[in-house]
mmCIF file of C-alpha atoms and ligand atoms in Angstrom:
data_model
loop_
_atom_site.group_PDB
_atom_site.id
_atom_site.type_symbol
_atom_site.label_atom_id
_atom_site.label_comp_id
_atom_site.label_asym_id
_atom_site.label_seq_id
_atom_site.Cartn_x
_atom_site.Cartn_y
_atom_site.Cartn_z
ATOM 1 C CA UNK A 1 5.237 -32.294 4.480
ATOM 2 C CA UNK A 2 7.986 -29.969 3.235
ATOM 3 C CA UNK A 3 6.820 -26.991 1.139
ATOM 4 C CA UNK A 4 8.467 -23.903 -0.344
ATOM 5 C CA UNK A 5 7.164 -20.700 1.228
ATOM 6 C CA UNK A 6 7.719 -17.146 0.000
ATOM 7 C CA UNK A 7 9.315 -15.374 2.962
ATOM 8 C CA UNK A 8 9.761 -11.655 3.528
ATOM 9 C CA UNK A 9 13.461 -11.311 4.323
ATOM 10 C CA UNK A 10 13.851 -7.519 4.128
ATOM 11 C CA UNK A 11 11.724 -4.368 4.303
ATOM 12 C CA UNK A 12 12.499 -0.757 3.364
ATOM 13 C CA UNK A 13 10.687 2.453 2.557
ATOM 14 C CA UNK A 14 11.215 5.983 1.335
ATOM 15 C CA UNK A 15 9.311 9.245 1.718
ATOM 16 C CA UNK A 16 10.122 12.364 -0.322
ATOM 17 C CA UNK A 17 11.514 15.237 1.726
ATOM 18 C CA UNK A 18 8.777 17.840 1.285
ATOM 19 C CA UNK A 19 6.023 17.715 3.910
ATOM 20 C CA UNK A 20 2.698 19.351 3.099
ATOM 21 C CA UNK A 21 0.606 20.079 6.205
ATOM 22 C CA UNK A 22 -3.150 20.510 6.411
ATOM 23 C CA UNK A 23 -2.512 24.208 7.102
ATOM 24 C CA UNK A 24 -0.599 24.417 3.804
ATOM 25 C CA UNK A 25 -3.612 22.973 1.954
ATOM 26 C CA UNK A 26 -6.014 25.350 3.715
ATOM 27 C CA UNK A 27 -4.230 28.114 1.763
ATOM 28 C CA UNK A 28 -5.064 26.349 -1.529
ATOM 29 C CA UNK A 29 -8.662 25.099 -1.041
ATOM 30 C CA UNK A 30 -11.563 25.838 1.307
ATOM 31 C CA UNK A 31 -10.657 23.377 4.062
ATOM 32 C CA UNK A 32 -9.224 23.324 7.582
ATOM 33 C CA UNK A 33 -6.836 21.267 9.690
ATOM 34 C CA UNK A 34 -9.774 20.574 12.013
ATOM 35 C CA UNK A 35 -11.984 19.087 9.226
ATOM 36 C CA UNK A 36 -9.213 16.941 7.749
ATOM 37 C CA UNK A 37 -8.068 15.562 11.122
ATOM 38 C CA UNK A 38 -11.613 14.878 12.348
ATOM 39 C CA UNK A 39 -12.844 13.174 9.128
ATOM 40 C CA UNK A 40 -9.650 11.341 8.115
ATOM 41 C CA UNK A 41 -6.959 11.422 10.829
ATOM 42 C CA UNK A 42 -4.523 12.900 8.275
ATOM 43 C CA UNK A 43 -2.178 15.653 9.549
ATOM 44 C CA UNK A 44 0.389 15.808 6.760
ATOM 45 C CA UNK A 45 1.554 14.096 3.558
ATOM 46 C CA UNK A 46 4.846 13.937 1.651
ATOM 47 C CA UNK A 47 5.196 15.277 -1.894
ATOM 48 C CA UNK A 48 7.813 14.313 -4.490
ATOM 49 C CA UNK A 49 9.868 16.991 -6.252
ATOM 50 C CA UNK A 50 8.827 17.735 -9.857
ATOM 51 C CA UNK A 51 12.077 16.110 -11.073
ATOM 52 C CA UNK A 52 11.618 12.990 -8.912
ATOM 53 C CA UNK A 53 9.593 10.286 -10.708
ATOM 54 C CA UNK A 54 7.915 7.286 -9.058
ATOM 55 C CA UNK A 55 10.827 5.031 -10.065
ATOM 56 C CA UNK A 56 13.215 7.154 -7.954
ATOM 57 C CA UNK A 57 11.094 6.617 -4.834
ATOM 58 C CA UNK A 58 10.889 2.896 -5.644
ATOM 59 C CA UNK A 59 14.672 2.614 -6.041
ATOM 60 C CA UNK A 60 15.331 4.278 -2.654
ATOM 61 C CA UNK A 61 12.902 1.911 -0.915
ATOM 62 C CA UNK A 62 14.403 -1.084 -2.738
ATOM 63 C CA UNK A 63 17.963 -0.202 -1.687
ATOM 64 C CA UNK A 64 16.905 -0.111 1.972
ATOM 65 C CA UNK A 65 14.989 -3.397 1.708
ATOM 66 C CA UNK A 66 17.962 -5.133 0.040
ATOM 67 C CA UNK A 67 20.284 -3.891 2.789
ATOM 68 C CA UNK A 68 17.811 -5.117 5.419
ATOM 69 C CA UNK A 69 17.772 -8.565 3.770
ATOM 70 C CA UNK A 70 21.560 -8.675 3.444
ATOM 71 C CA UNK A 71 21.226 -8.903 -0.350
ATOM 72 C CA UNK A 72 22.634 -6.850 -3.210
ATOM 73 C CA UNK A 73 21.147 -5.751 -6.526
ATOM 74 C CA UNK A 74 23.044 -8.619 -8.195
ATOM 75 C CA UNK A 75 20.876 -11.155 -6.309
ATOM 76 C CA UNK A 76 17.562 -9.789 -7.657
ATOM 77 C CA UNK A 77 15.869 -11.827 -10.427
ATOM 78 C CA UNK A 78 12.292 -10.481 -10.217
ATOM 79 C CA UNK A 79 10.911 -6.953 -9.698
ATOM 80 C CA UNK A 80 7.201 -6.254 -9.359
ATOM 81 C CA UNK A 81 6.086 -2.664 -8.828
ATOM 82 C CA UNK A 82 2.532 -1.978 -7.701
ATOM 83 C CA UNK A 83 1.705 1.496 -8.932
ATOM 84 C CA UNK A 84 -1.058 3.558 -10.465
ATOM 85 C CA UNK A 85 1.237 6.539 -11.114
ATOM 86 C CA UNK A 86 3.966 5.245 -13.487
ATOM 87 C CA UNK A 87 6.727 7.567 -14.737
ATOM 88 C CA UNK A 88 5.445 6.937 -18.289
ATOM 89 C CA UNK A 89 2.641 4.908 -19.828
ATOM 90 C CA UNK A 90 5.386 2.419 -20.677
ATOM 91 C CA UNK A 91 7.919 0.951 -20.005
ATOM 92 C CA UNK A 92 6.846 -0.390 -16.641
ATOM 93 C CA UNK A 93 8.271 1.336 -13.577
ATOM 94 C CA UNK A 94 9.745 -2.088 -12.714
ATOM 95 C CA UNK A 95 11.883 -1.984 -15.896
ATOM 96 C CA UNK A 96 13.190 1.478 -14.959
ATOM 97 C CA UNK A 97 13.878 0.327 -11.393
ATOM 98 C CA UNK A 98 15.816 -2.637 -12.792
ATOM 99 C CA UNK A 99 17.994 -0.254 -14.849
ATOM 100 C CA UNK A 100 18.530 2.223 -11.982
ATOM 101 C CA UNK A 101 19.372 -0.510 -9.465
ATOM 102 C CA UNK A 102 21.570 -2.300 -11.993
ATOM 103 C CA UNK A 103 20.152 -5.737 -11.229
ATOM 104 C CA UNK A 104 20.811 -7.119 -14.718
ATOM 105 C CA UNK A 105 18.405 -9.101 -16.868
ATOM 106 C CA UNK A 106 15.515 -10.740 -14.994
ATOM 107 C CA UNK A 107 11.735 -10.553 -14.817
ATOM 108 C CA UNK A 108 10.205 -7.096 -14.266
ATOM 109 C CA UNK A 109 6.662 -5.743 -14.622
ATOM 110 C CA UNK A 110 4.044 -3.561 -12.925
ATOM 111 C CA UNK A 111 0.770 -4.522 -11.260
ATOM 112 C CA UNK A 112 -2.146 -2.079 -11.383
ATOM 113 C CA UNK A 113 -4.762 -2.651 -8.707
ATOM 114 C CA UNK A 114 -4.642 0.879 -7.269
ATOM 115 C CA UNK A 115 -4.639 0.928 -3.437
ATOM 116 C CA UNK A 116 -4.833 -2.888 -3.297
ATOM 117 C CA UNK A 117 -1.837 -3.135 -5.638
ATOM 118 C CA UNK A 118 0.732 -4.155 -3.035
ATOM 119 C CA UNK A 119 -1.340 -7.094 -1.777
ATOM 120 C CA UNK A 120 -2.068 -8.170 -5.372
ATOM 121 C CA UNK A 121 1.651 -7.866 -6.253
ATOM 122 C CA UNK A 122 2.690 -9.963 -3.252
ATOM 123 C CA UNK A 123 0.375 -12.750 -4.400
ATOM 124 C CA UNK A 124 1.930 -12.616 -7.894
ATOM 125 C CA UNK A 125 5.447 -12.772 -6.416
ATOM 126 C CA UNK A 126 4.351 -15.737 -4.301
ATOM 127 C CA UNK A 127 3.530 -17.585 -7.539
ATOM 128 C CA UNK A 128 7.071 -17.047 -8.864
ATOM 129 C CA UNK A 129 8.978 -17.674 -5.624
ATOM 130 C CA UNK A 130 7.037 -20.707 -4.383
ATOM 131 C CA UNK A 131 7.343 -22.360 -7.851
ATOM 132 C CA UNK A 132 11.094 -21.892 -7.935
ATOM 133 C CA UNK A 133 11.024 -19.232 -10.692
ATOM 134 C CA UNK A 134 12.587 -16.548 -8.474
ATOM 135 C CA UNK A 135 15.219 -16.789 -5.737
ATOM 136 C CA UNK A 136 15.172 -13.097 -4.785
ATOM 137 C CA UNK A 137 12.222 -10.868 -5.640
ATOM 138 C CA UNK A 138 11.532 -7.208 -4.951
ATOM 139 C CA UNK A 139 7.880 -6.318 -4.407
ATOM 140 C CA UNK A 140 7.502 -2.562 -4.367
ATOM 141 C CA UNK A 141 4.531 -0.264 -3.802
ATOM 142 C CA UNK A 142 5.457 3.175 -5.196
ATOM 143 C CA UNK A 143 3.139 6.096 -5.839
ATOM 144 C CA UNK A 144 3.042 9.797 -6.558
ATOM 145 C CA UNK A 145 -0.657 10.336 -5.957
ATOM 146 C CA UNK A 146 -0.143 14.105 -5.705
ATOM 147 C CA UNK A 147 0.333 14.085 -9.528
ATOM 148 C CA UNK A 148 -3.294 12.949 -9.946
ATOM 149 C CA UNK A 149 -4.869 15.636 -7.759
ATOM 150 C CA UNK A 150 -7.241 18.327 -8.922
ATOM 151 C CA UNK A 151 -5.947 21.068 -6.602
ATOM 152 C CA UNK A 152 -9.324 22.837 -6.774
ATOM 153 C CA UNK A 153 -11.222 19.785 -5.427
ATOM 154 C CA UNK A 154 -11.117 19.841 -1.627
ATOM 155 C CA UNK A 155 -12.923 16.492 -1.394
ATOM 156 C CA UNK A 156 -9.883 14.633 -2.799
ATOM 157 C CA UNK A 157 -6.715 16.768 -2.789
ATOM 158 C CA UNK A 158 -6.361 16.697 1.004
ATOM 159 C CA UNK A 159 -6.344 12.889 1.162
ATOM 160 C CA UNK A 160 -3.317 11.669 -0.770
ATOM 161 C CA UNK A 161 0.484 11.672 -0.622
ATOM 162 C CA UNK A 162 3.634 10.212 -2.213
ATOM 163 C CA UNK A 163 6.001 7.462 -1.064
ATOM 164 C CA UNK A 164 7.332 3.961 -1.637
ATOM 165 C CA UNK A 165 7.860 0.743 0.295
ATOM 166 C CA UNK A 166 9.568 -2.489 -0.683
ATOM 167 C CA UNK A 167 9.893 -6.048 0.575
ATOM 168 C CA UNK A 168 12.440 -8.668 -0.464
ATOM 169 C CA UNK A 169 10.836 -12.074 -0.988
ATOM 170 C CA UNK A 170 12.919 -15.268 -0.952
ATOM 171 C CA UNK A 171 12.104 -18.996 -0.784
ATOM 172 C CA UNK A 172 12.226 -20.747 2.598
ATOM 173 C CA UNK A 173 11.414 -24.353 3.386
ATOM 174 C CA UNK A 174 8.335 -24.839 5.553
ATOM 175 C CA UNK A 175 6.171 -27.643 6.904
ATOM 176 C CA UNK A 176 2.898 -26.440 5.350
ATOM 177 C CA UNK A 177 1.622 -25.110 8.678
ATOM 178 C CA UNK A 178 0.735 -21.618 9.921
ATOM 179 C CA UNK A 179 4.008 -21.673 11.913
ATOM 180 C CA UNK A 180 6.042 -21.509 8.671
ATOM 181 C CA UNK A 181 7.890 -18.284 7.904
ATOM 182 C CA UNK A 182 6.348 -16.690 4.814
ATOM 183 C CA UNK A 183 3.144 -15.769 3.003
ATOM 184 C CA UNK A 184 0.426 -18.030 4.435
ATOM 185 C CA UNK A 185 -2.691 -17.033 2.510
ATOM 186 C CA UNK A 186 -4.521 -14.421 0.465
ATOM 187 C CA UNK A 187 -8.027 -13.261 -0.399
ATOM 188 C CA UNK A 188 -8.224 -10.980 -3.450
ATOM 189 C CA UNK A 189 -11.380 -9.395 -4.840
ATOM 190 C CA UNK A 190 -12.578 -6.940 -7.495
ATOM 191 C CA UNK A 191 -16.112 -5.652 -8.046
ATOM 192 C CA UNK A 192 -15.892 -3.955 -11.461
ATOM 193 C CA UNK A 193 -19.517 -2.808 -11.276
ATOM 194 C CA UNK A 194 -18.270 -0.012 -8.977
ATOM 195 C CA UNK A 195 -15.535 1.502 -11.178
ATOM 196 C CA UNK A 196 -17.438 4.802 -11.190
ATOM 197 C CA UNK A 197 -16.990 5.361 -7.428
ATOM 198 C CA UNK A 198 -13.221 5.918 -7.638
ATOM 199 C CA UNK A 199 -11.348 6.569 -10.884
ATOM 200 C CA UNK A 200 -9.072 8.929 -12.823
ATOM 201 C CA UNK A 201 -10.882 10.893 -15.529
ATOM 202 C CA UNK A 202 -8.134 10.515 -18.121
ATOM 203 C CA UNK A 203 -5.837 8.033 -19.801
ATOM 204 C CA UNK A 204 -3.977 7.315 -23.057
ATOM 205 C CA UNK A 205 -6.907 5.538 -24.724
ATOM 206 C CA UNK A 206 -9.687 7.891 -23.605
ATOM 207 C CA UNK A 207 -8.791 11.569 -23.220
ATOM 208 C CA UNK A 208 -5.116 11.314 -24.097
ATOM 209 C CA UNK A 209 -4.343 13.157 -20.856
ATOM 210 C CA UNK A 210 -3.239 12.006 -17.401
ATOM 211 C CA UNK A 211 -6.512 13.099 -15.766
ATOM 212 C CA UNK A 212 -7.495 13.726 -12.162
ATOM 213 C CA UNK A 213 -8.641 11.436 -9.386
ATOM 214 C CA UNK A 214 -12.405 11.475 -8.768
ATOM 215 C CA UNK A 215 -14.095 9.787 -5.822
ATOM 216 C CA UNK A 216 -17.564 9.414 -4.360
ATOM 217 C CA UNK A 217 -15.896 9.373 -0.942
ATOM 218 C CA UNK A 218 -18.782 8.487 1.317
ATOM 219 C CA UNK A 219 -19.923 5.623 -0.964
ATOM 220 C CA UNK A 220 -16.382 4.205 -1.101
ATOM 221 C CA UNK A 221 -16.232 4.556 2.675
ATOM 222 C CA UNK A 222 -19.337 2.394 3.136
ATOM 223 C CA UNK A 223 -17.979 -0.392 0.913
ATOM 224 C CA UNK A 224 -14.515 -0.182 2.483
ATOM 225 C CA UNK A 225 -15.454 -1.249 6.004
ATOM 226 C CA UNK A 226 -17.594 -4.220 4.885
ATOM 227 C CA UNK A 227 -15.217 -5.391 2.136
ATOM 228 C CA UNK A 228 -12.034 -5.164 4.200
ATOM 229 C CA UNK A 229 -13.593 -7.028 7.114
ATOM 230 C CA UNK A 230 -14.713 -9.796 4.731
ATOM 231 C CA UNK A 231 -11.234 -9.931 3.163
ATOM 232 C CA UNK A 232 -9.565 -10.330 6.561
ATOM 233 C CA UNK A 233 -11.910 -13.112 7.648
ATOM 234 C CA UNK A 234 -11.485 -14.983 4.344
ATOM 235 C CA UNK A 235 -7.683 -14.664 4.469
ATOM 236 C CA UNK A 236 -7.471 -16.031 7.998
ATOM 237 C CA UNK A 237 -9.537 -19.058 6.910
ATOM 238 C CA UNK A 238 -7.238 -19.728 3.917
ATOM 239 C CA UNK A 239 -4.112 -19.307 6.080
ATOM 240 C CA UNK A 240 -5.404 -21.610 8.827
ATOM 241 C CA UNK A 241 -5.284 -18.950 11.540
ATOM 242 C CA UNK A 242 -7.922 -17.118 13.574
ATOM 243 C CA UNK A 243 -8.402 -13.351 13.711
ATOM 244 C CA UNK A 244 -7.517 -13.162 17.464
ATOM 245 C CA UNK A 245 -4.242 -15.025 16.777
ATOM 246 C CA UNK A 246 -3.005 -12.217 14.507
ATOM 247 C CA UNK A 247 -0.262 -10.192 16.230
ATOM 248 C CA UNK A 248 -0.418 -7.117 13.973
ATOM 249 C CA UNK A 249 -2.830 -5.673 11.438
ATOM 250 C CA UNK A 250 -1.222 -3.433 8.803
ATOM 251 C CA UNK A 251 -4.117 -1.796 6.949
ATOM 252 C CA UNK A 252 -4.106 0.380 3.849
ATOM 253 C CA UNK A 253 -3.888 3.927 5.204
ATOM 254 C CA UNK A 254 -6.836 5.784 3.648
ATOM 255 C CA UNK A 255 -8.785 7.057 6.622
ATOM 256 C CA UNK A 256 -8.464 6.508 10.391
ATOM 257 C CA UNK A 257 -12.275 6.137 10.573
ATOM 258 C CA UNK A 258 -12.149 3.223 8.097
ATOM 259 C CA UNK A 259 -9.338 1.579 10.078
ATOM 260 C CA UNK A 260 -11.392 1.979 13.264
ATOM 261 C CA UNK A 261 -14.621 0.824 11.564
ATOM 262 C CA UNK A 262 -12.968 -2.428 10.437
ATOM 263 C CA UNK A 263 -11.466 -2.901 13.899
ATOM 264 C CA UNK A 264 -14.844 -2.434 15.574
ATOM 265 C CA UNK A 265 -16.568 -4.812 13.130
ATOM 266 C CA UNK A 266 -14.060 -7.603 13.797
ATOM 267 C CA UNK A 267 -13.494 -6.794 17.489
ATOM 268 C CA UNK A 268 -9.784 -6.119 16.945
ATOM 269 C CA UNK A 269 -7.549 -4.888 19.759
ATOM 270 C CA UNK A 270 -6.685 -1.347 18.612
ATOM 271 C CA UNK A 271 -3.177 -1.728 20.066
ATOM 272 C CA UNK A 272 -2.522 -4.359 17.371
ATOM 273 C CA UNK A 273 -3.415 -2.039 14.479
ATOM 274 C CA UNK A 274 -0.616 -0.052 12.809
ATOM 275 C CA UNK A 275 -1.610 3.436 11.708
ATOM 276 C CA UNK A 276 0.552 5.878 9.779
ATOM 277 C CA UNK A 277 -2.285 7.759 8.093
ATOM 278 C CA UNK A 278 -1.607 10.887 10.193
ATOM 279 C CA UNK A 279 1.937 11.245 8.818
ATOM 280 C CA UNK A 280 1.721 9.657 5.346
ATOM 281 C CA UNK A 281 -1.929 10.203 4.250
ATOM 282 C CA UNK A 282 -3.157 7.843 1.511
ATOM 283 C CA UNK A 283 -0.199 6.700 -0.611
ATOM 284 C CA UNK A 284 -2.245 4.063 -2.461
ATOM 285 C CA UNK A 285 -0.144 0.937 -3.204
ATOM 286 C CA UNK A 286 2.746 2.289 -1.117
ATOM 287 C CA UNK A 287 0.798 2.681 2.107
ATOM 288 C CA UNK A 288 1.050 -0.902 3.399
ATOM 289 C CA UNK A 289 4.812 -1.419 2.930
ATOM 290 C CA UNK A 290 5.412 2.100 4.333
ATOM 291 C CA UNK A 291 3.392 1.244 7.459
ATOM 292 C CA UNK A 292 4.980 -2.215 7.757
ATOM 293 C CA UNK A 293 8.454 -0.720 7.598
ATOM 294 C CA UNK A 294 7.599 1.993 10.158
ATOM 295 C CA UNK A 295 6.345 -0.608 12.660
ATOM 296 C CA UNK A 296 9.363 -2.884 12.148
ATOM 297 C CA UNK A 297 11.773 0.052 12.527
ATOM 298 C CA UNK A 298 10.153 1.232 15.786
ATOM 299 C CA UNK A 299 10.357 -2.306 17.200
ATOM 300 C CA UNK A 300 6.656 -3.178 17.345
ATOM 301 C CA UNK A 301 6.575 -5.849 14.610
ATOM 302 C CA UNK A 302 9.208 -8.579 15.110
ATOM 303 C CA UNK A 303 10.413 -11.717 13.333
ATOM 304 C CA UNK A 304 8.021 -14.608 13.920
ATOM 305 C CA UNK A 305 4.972 -12.348 14.349
ATOM 306 C CA UNK A 306 1.758 -13.169 12.501
ATOM 307 C CA UNK A 307 0.932 -10.078 10.420
ATOM 308 C CA UNK A 308 -2.185 -9.365 8.411
ATOM 309 C CA UNK A 309 -2.069 -6.837 5.554
ATOM 310 C CA UNK A 310 -5.332 -5.517 4.110
ATOM 311 C CA UNK A 311 -6.299 -3.006 1.446
ATOM 312 C CA UNK A 312 -9.092 -1.576 -0.611
ATOM 313 C CA UNK A 313 -9.188 0.870 -3.505
ATOM 314 C CA UNK A 314 -10.230 1.773 -7.048
ATOM 315 C CA UNK A 315 -11.748 -0.997 -9.127
ATOM 316 C CA UNK A 316 -13.204 -1.522 -6.579
ATOM 317 C CA UNK A 317 -10.440 -3.895 -5.539
ATOM 318 C CA UNK A 318 -9.731 -5.250 -2.097
ATOM 319 C CA UNK A 319 -7.793 -8.001 -0.465
ATOM 320 C CA UNK A 320 -5.678 -9.224 2.404
ATOM 321 C CA UNK A 321 -2.625 -11.358 3.078
ATOM 322 C CA UNK A 322 -1.499 -13.279 6.164
ATOM 323 C CA UNK A 323 2.272 -13.471 6.755
ATOM 324 C CA UNK A 324 4.495 -15.111 9.337
ATOM 325 C CA UNK A 325 7.455 -12.719 9.379
HETATM 326 O O1 UT7 B 401 -7.749 4.501 -0.871
HETATM 327 C C1 UT7 B 401 -8.849 4.238 -1.647
HETATM 328 C C2 UT7 B 401 -10.053 4.150 -0.834
HETATM 329 N N1 UT7 B 401 -10.496 5.437 -0.461
HETATM 330 C C3 UT7 B 401 -11.093 5.597 0.668
HETATM 331 O O2 UT7 B 401 -11.179 4.650 1.404
HETATM 332 C C4 UT7 B 401 -11.699 6.908 1.005
HETATM 333 C C5 UT7 B 401 -13.056 6.671 1.560
HETATM 334 N N2 UT7 B 401 -13.811 7.883 1.920
HETATM 335 C C6 UT7 B 401 -13.408 8.696 2.912
HETATM 336 O O3 UT7 B 401 -12.380 8.532 3.526
HETATM 337 C C7 UT7 B 401 -14.375 9.800 3.323
HETATM 338 O O4 UT7 B 401 -15.611 9.598 2.684
HETATM 339 C C8 UT7 B 401 -13.866 11.230 2.971
HETATM 340 C C9 UT7 B 401 -12.729 11.587 3.893
HETATM 341 C C10 UT7 B 401 -13.424 11.272 1.522
HETATM 342 C C11 UT7 B 401 -14.979 12.253 3.183
HETATM 343 O O5 UT7 B 401 -15.498 12.187 4.515
HETATM 344 P P1 UT7 B 401 -17.081 12.123 4.739
HETATM 345 O O6 UT7 B 401 -17.277 12.150 6.198
HETATM 346 O O7 UT7 B 401 -17.588 10.925 3.999
HETATM 347 O O8 UT7 B 401 -17.562 13.483 4.126
HETATM 348 P P2 UT7 B 401 -18.601 13.723 2.921
HETATM 349 O O9 UT7 B 401 -17.985 13.358 1.617
HETATM 350 O O10 UT7 B 401 -19.917 13.102 3.272
HETATM 351 O O11 UT7 B 401 -18.728 15.297 2.987
HETATM 352 C C12 UT7 B 401 -19.266 15.963 4.149
HETATM 353 C C13 UT7 B 401 -19.132 17.458 3.965
HETATM 354 C C14 UT7 B 401 -19.591 17.959 2.603
HETATM 355 O O12 UT7 B 401 -20.232 19.207 2.792
HETATM 356 P P3 UT7 B 401 -21.846 19.314 2.759
HETATM 357 O O13 UT7 B 401 -22.253 18.818 1.406
HETATM 358 O O14 UT7 B 401 -22.312 18.432 3.878
HETATM 359 O O15 UT7 B 401 -22.072 20.758 2.983
HETATM 360 C C15 UT7 B 401 -18.311 18.187 1.850
HETATM 361 O O16 UT7 B 401 -18.424 19.174 0.860
HETATM 362 O O17 UT7 B 401 -17.757 17.827 4.063
HETATM 363 C C16 UT7 B 401 -17.401 18.662 2.953
HETATM 364 N N3 UT7 B 401 -16.005 18.457 2.646
HETATM 365 C C17 UT7 B 401 -15.008 19.208 3.162
HETATM 366 N N4 UT7 B 401 -15.021 20.231 4.018
HETATM 367 C C18 UT7 B 401 -13.832 20.765 4.362
HETATM 368 C C19 UT7 B 401 -15.460 17.520 1.834
HETATM 369 N N5 UT7 B 401 -14.115 17.660 1.805
HETATM 370 C C20 UT7 B 401 -13.814 18.690 2.618
HETATM 371 C C21 UT7 B 401 -12.614 19.313 2.999
HETATM 372 N N6 UT7 B 401 -12.677 20.341 3.880
HETATM 373 N N7 UT7 B 401 -11.412 18.890 2.546
#
């Protein structure tokens, strides 16, 4: 049976120039390179310039993804930006990206599911592309998490960084099997009873300020391993594939110990797990497309591979997506 699949035809990413090392942060708060590396795997993070808003990072990633897909801005009819750090409360970062890229009138909006935002946004794009409402979509994860840090709180400020990643999504005909190129299945979840474990203590309709990120880290950690493992298993079932068949796992990059914990729980081959947490730290919705792009650029992930993306973050939200590249 012939079906329309949403295929990823291009990938690109962008990291701001400034690198902040653990040693740099040890001058700001009572921490050490040793503690950060041992507890998280993070060695450095990138930080955007004060005059460089989230939309600028998104635009740079989008340009690279369009070039990779052999498309131009004129082809784009849908832009979805997953972000929790918009330039302004409104308009959406996607609207600003549309203007800066010069794509012309089309559909553009943001998705807010924090660190799970990219996986959520991909599922939304799938709805448009597979129903014939978009011929060329940009799905972007773009974040400036450093703007949300309380630089006196060592339990959070060492964990996050800035960056953006983008995929181009276009329709491709498939046979309705797991061999088709494209997005094969999703599992998305939110447990709103746990909003108090990870949140920003500000907003336009509460304090009227931007606020700072607050996290009960070790409680989030415990949920992360269990939830992500469940999300992966559920996604494989929906996609009609088995966990051992997956060629590459591209996890949200929050903590190397979480990535390892999920791997151990599911018996994953660690050589199949992409990790960029050491270089990028936690870039929230940007972390998955940044890691995907890094592994495609260095030749590990190739066309035709079965790739599983997974994430978890504030909300608590979590989810996964199986893709035949
Ligand atoms: O992306 C969204 C999802 N987020 C996550 O997945 C993050 C999940 N959580 C984590 O990754 C980990 O829980 C953290 C990395 C945040 C913390 O690691 P932990 O092993 O859970 O440490 P902890 O919070 O239990 O703290 C252990 C100790 C505490 O000291 P005491 O109370 O035992 O004396 C902290 O005060 O480590 C201390 N500590 C630090 N020490 C040096 C916390 N942060 C730091 C720091 N430097 N930066």
